[in-house]
Amino acid sequence: MTSIATSATGGTSLAAPQERSARRARFDAMRAVVAKDLTAVRRSKAVVLPMLFVPVLLLVVLPFVIGFIAAHSPAVEVTDFLTRLPAGVAEPITGLAAREQMVVLVNGYLLAPLFLIVPLMISAVLAADAFAGEKERKTLESLLHLPMPDRDLFLAKLASAFIPALAVSWIGFVCFATVANAVSWPVMHRLFLPTKLWMVMIVWVAPAVAALGLGVMVRVSARARTAQEANQLGGAVILPLIFLAMGQATGLLLVDLPVAIGIGALVWLLAIWLIARGAKKFTRDALAAKV
């Protein structure tokens, strides 16, 4: 009995390093796919320029213009608008000076719905290129022969779009907060961003929206033959999602933080469900059949 137990223990101790080695090999393969895709994106001006244009416009140019107008124009009366807002949103603004009210209302609240366009758009653009771009560049065959499970390949392609979408969103918000605070300093004389709701948007809702776009577009990309076709097919799906995200964000800014967190949780659940279904249905054979 002792020898059997010893043998069993020895077998277990030998199996553990092998399992760790196998997991490390799978992770290295996924990391190689992600690195290759990020390099391809960085070298493609056709992908990078449109991907950066909208964030720069929404998160740099727009807050600069609003702050500049507020600093060099007479106070804009927003009292009537504030009376239609929930008390929890309106009270912190109504206590401010008239010129400060417009700056905080627009940059602190009304621009936030537009922010969700950024992670959704970027994840959609990159996910459209995930598999369709490989087909168009004639590199799909080498991708399909990588020594990694189908599920790992699918998740690596998701990460290749999710990481840049999140990075651009977070860096874009830092730029937004910096520009808005700087240009509004003559009016505010203090830092007013980020607000608590902005933090919920950045840390919780924006990644969920990016994942939601990925869950849709990666499956579209796997079925399309070219990146252009994937963008055309995905546009019919992503545009309603953009309007839905903006509508949710508008409501998000008019509710308390627990409700805002709950809305983000619902988006996460939908995104995870779509990604799980996509991973379950994804196979190399089905992908190769559409080349």
PDB file of N, CA, C and O in Angstrom, residues 6-22:
ATOM      1  N   THR A   6       3.099   5.971  -2.680  1.00  0.00           N
ATOM      2  CA  THR A   6       4.288   6.716  -3.102  1.00  0.00           C
ATOM      3  C   THR A   6       4.304   6.912  -4.587  1.00  0.00           C
ATOM      4  O   THR A   6       4.628   7.985  -5.115  1.00  0.00           O
ATOM      5  N   SER A   7       3.932   5.837  -5.328  1.00  0.00           N
ATOM      6  CA  SER A   7       3.900   5.920  -6.790  1.00  0.00           C
ATOM      7  C   SER A   7       2.878   6.948  -7.249  1.00  0.00           C
ATOM      8  O   SER A   7       3.117   7.729  -8.162  1.00  0.00           O
ATOM      9  N   ALA A   8       1.703   6.917  -6.561  1.00  0.00           N
ATOM     10  CA  ALA A   8       0.663   7.870  -6.946  1.00  0.00           C
ATOM     11  C   ALA A   8       1.107   9.298  -6.672  1.00  0.00           C
ATOM     12  O   ALA A   8       0.902  10.211  -7.473  1.00  0.00           O
ATOM     13  N   THR A   9       1.761   9.488  -5.520  1.00  0.00           N
ATOM     14  CA  THR A   9       2.252  10.824  -5.184  1.00  0.00           C
ATOM     15  C   THR A   9       3.310  11.291  -6.162  1.00  0.00           C
ATOM     16  O   THR A   9       3.331  12.437  -6.611  1.00  0.00           O
ATOM     17  N   GLY A  10       4.202  10.379  -6.531  1.00  0.00           N
ATOM     18  CA  GLY A  10       5.238  10.713  -7.506  1.00  0.00           C
ATOM     19  C   GLY A  10       4.657  11.069  -8.842  1.00  0.00           C
ATOM     20  O   GLY A  10       5.108  11.999  -9.504  1.00  0.00           O
ATOM     21  N   GLY A  11       3.589  10.315  -9.250  1.00  0.00           N
ATOM     22  CA  GLY A  11       2.950  10.623 -10.526  1.00  0.00           C
ATOM     23  C   GLY A  11       2.322  12.001 -10.516  1.00  0.00           C
ATOM     24  O   GLY A  11       2.389  12.753 -11.479  1.00  0.00           O
ATOM     25  N   THR A  12       1.713  12.348  -9.355  1.00  0.00           N
ATOM     26  CA  THR A  12       1.091  13.665  -9.243  1.00  0.00           C
ATOM     27  C   THR A  12       2.126  14.775  -9.305  1.00  0.00           C
ATOM     28  O   THR A  12       1.942  15.804  -9.959  1.00  0.00           O
ATOM     29  N   SER A  13       3.257  14.552  -8.617  1.00  0.00           N
ATOM     30  CA  SER A  13       4.298  15.578  -8.595  1.00  0.00           C
ATOM     31  C   SER A  13       4.924  15.770  -9.974  1.00  0.00           C
ATOM     32  O   SER A  13       5.360  16.862 -10.327  1.00  0.00           O
ATOM     33  N   LEU A  14       4.955  14.703 -10.770  1.00  0.00           N
ATOM     34  CA  LEU A  14       5.489  14.831 -12.123  1.00  0.00           C
ATOM     35  C   LEU A  14       4.488  15.497 -13.054  1.00  0.00           C
ATOM     36  O   LEU A  14       4.860  16.217 -13.981  1.00  0.00           O
ATOM     37  N   ALA A  15       3.180  15.236 -12.796  1.00  0.00           N
ATOM     38  CA  ALA A  15       2.153  15.790 -13.682  1.00  0.00           C
ATOM     39  C   ALA A  15       2.027  17.296 -13.521  1.00  0.00           C
ATOM     40  O   ALA A  15       1.755  18.015 -14.487  1.00  0.00           O
ATOM     41  N   ALA A  16       2.232  17.800 -12.301  1.00  0.00           N
ATOM     42  CA  ALA A  16       2.061  19.239 -12.051  1.00  0.00           C
ATOM     43  C   ALA A  16       3.003  20.093 -12.900  1.00  0.00           C
ATOM     44  O   ALA A  16       2.553  21.049 -13.552  1.00  0.00           O
ATOM     45  N   PRO A  17       4.318  19.808 -12.951  1.00  0.00           N
ATOM     46  CA  PRO A  17       5.196  20.607 -13.820  1.00  0.00           C
ATOM     47  C   PRO A  17       4.819  20.505 -15.293  1.00  0.00           C
ATOM     48  O   PRO A  17       4.949  21.477 -16.054  1.00  0.00           O
ATOM     49  N   GLN A  18       4.369  19.319 -15.715  1.00  0.00           N
ATOM     50  CA  GLN A  18       3.957  19.160 -17.109  1.00  0.00           C
ATOM     51  C   GLN A  18       2.744  20.033 -17.430  1.00  0.00           C
ATOM     52  O   GLN A  18       2.666  20.646 -18.495  1.00  0.00           O
ATOM     53  N   GLU A  19       1.787  20.105 -16.483  1.00  0.00           N
ATOM     54  CA  GLU A  19       0.607  20.932 -16.699  1.00  0.00           C
ATOM     55  C   GLU A  19       0.988  22.408 -16.756  1.00  0.00           C
ATOM     56  O   GLU A  19       0.485  23.163 -17.590  1.00  0.00           O
ATOM     57  N   ARG A  20       1.881  22.807 -15.852  1.00  0.00           N
ATOM     58  CA  ARG A  20       2.327  24.206 -15.867  1.00  0.00           C
ATOM     59  C   ARG A  20       3.063  24.534 -17.156  1.00  0.00           C
ATOM     60  O   ARG A  20       2.896  25.613 -17.733  1.00  0.00           O
ATOM     61  N   SER A  21       3.879  23.601 -17.629  1.00  0.00           N
ATOM     62  CA  SER A  21       4.600  23.811 -18.877  1.00  0.00           C
ATOM     63  C   SER A  21       3.644  23.926 -20.056  1.00  0.00           C
ATOM     64  O   SER A  21       3.829  24.764 -20.948  1.00  0.00           O
ATOM     65  N   ALA A  22       2.600  23.082 -20.050  1.00  0.00           N
ATOM     66  CA  ALA A  22       1.613  23.136 -21.135  1.00  0.00           C
ATOM     67  C   ALA A  22       0.849  24.452 -21.109  1.00  0.00           C
ATOM     68  O   ALA A  22       0.615  25.065 -22.159  1.00  0.00           O
TER      69      ALA A  22
END
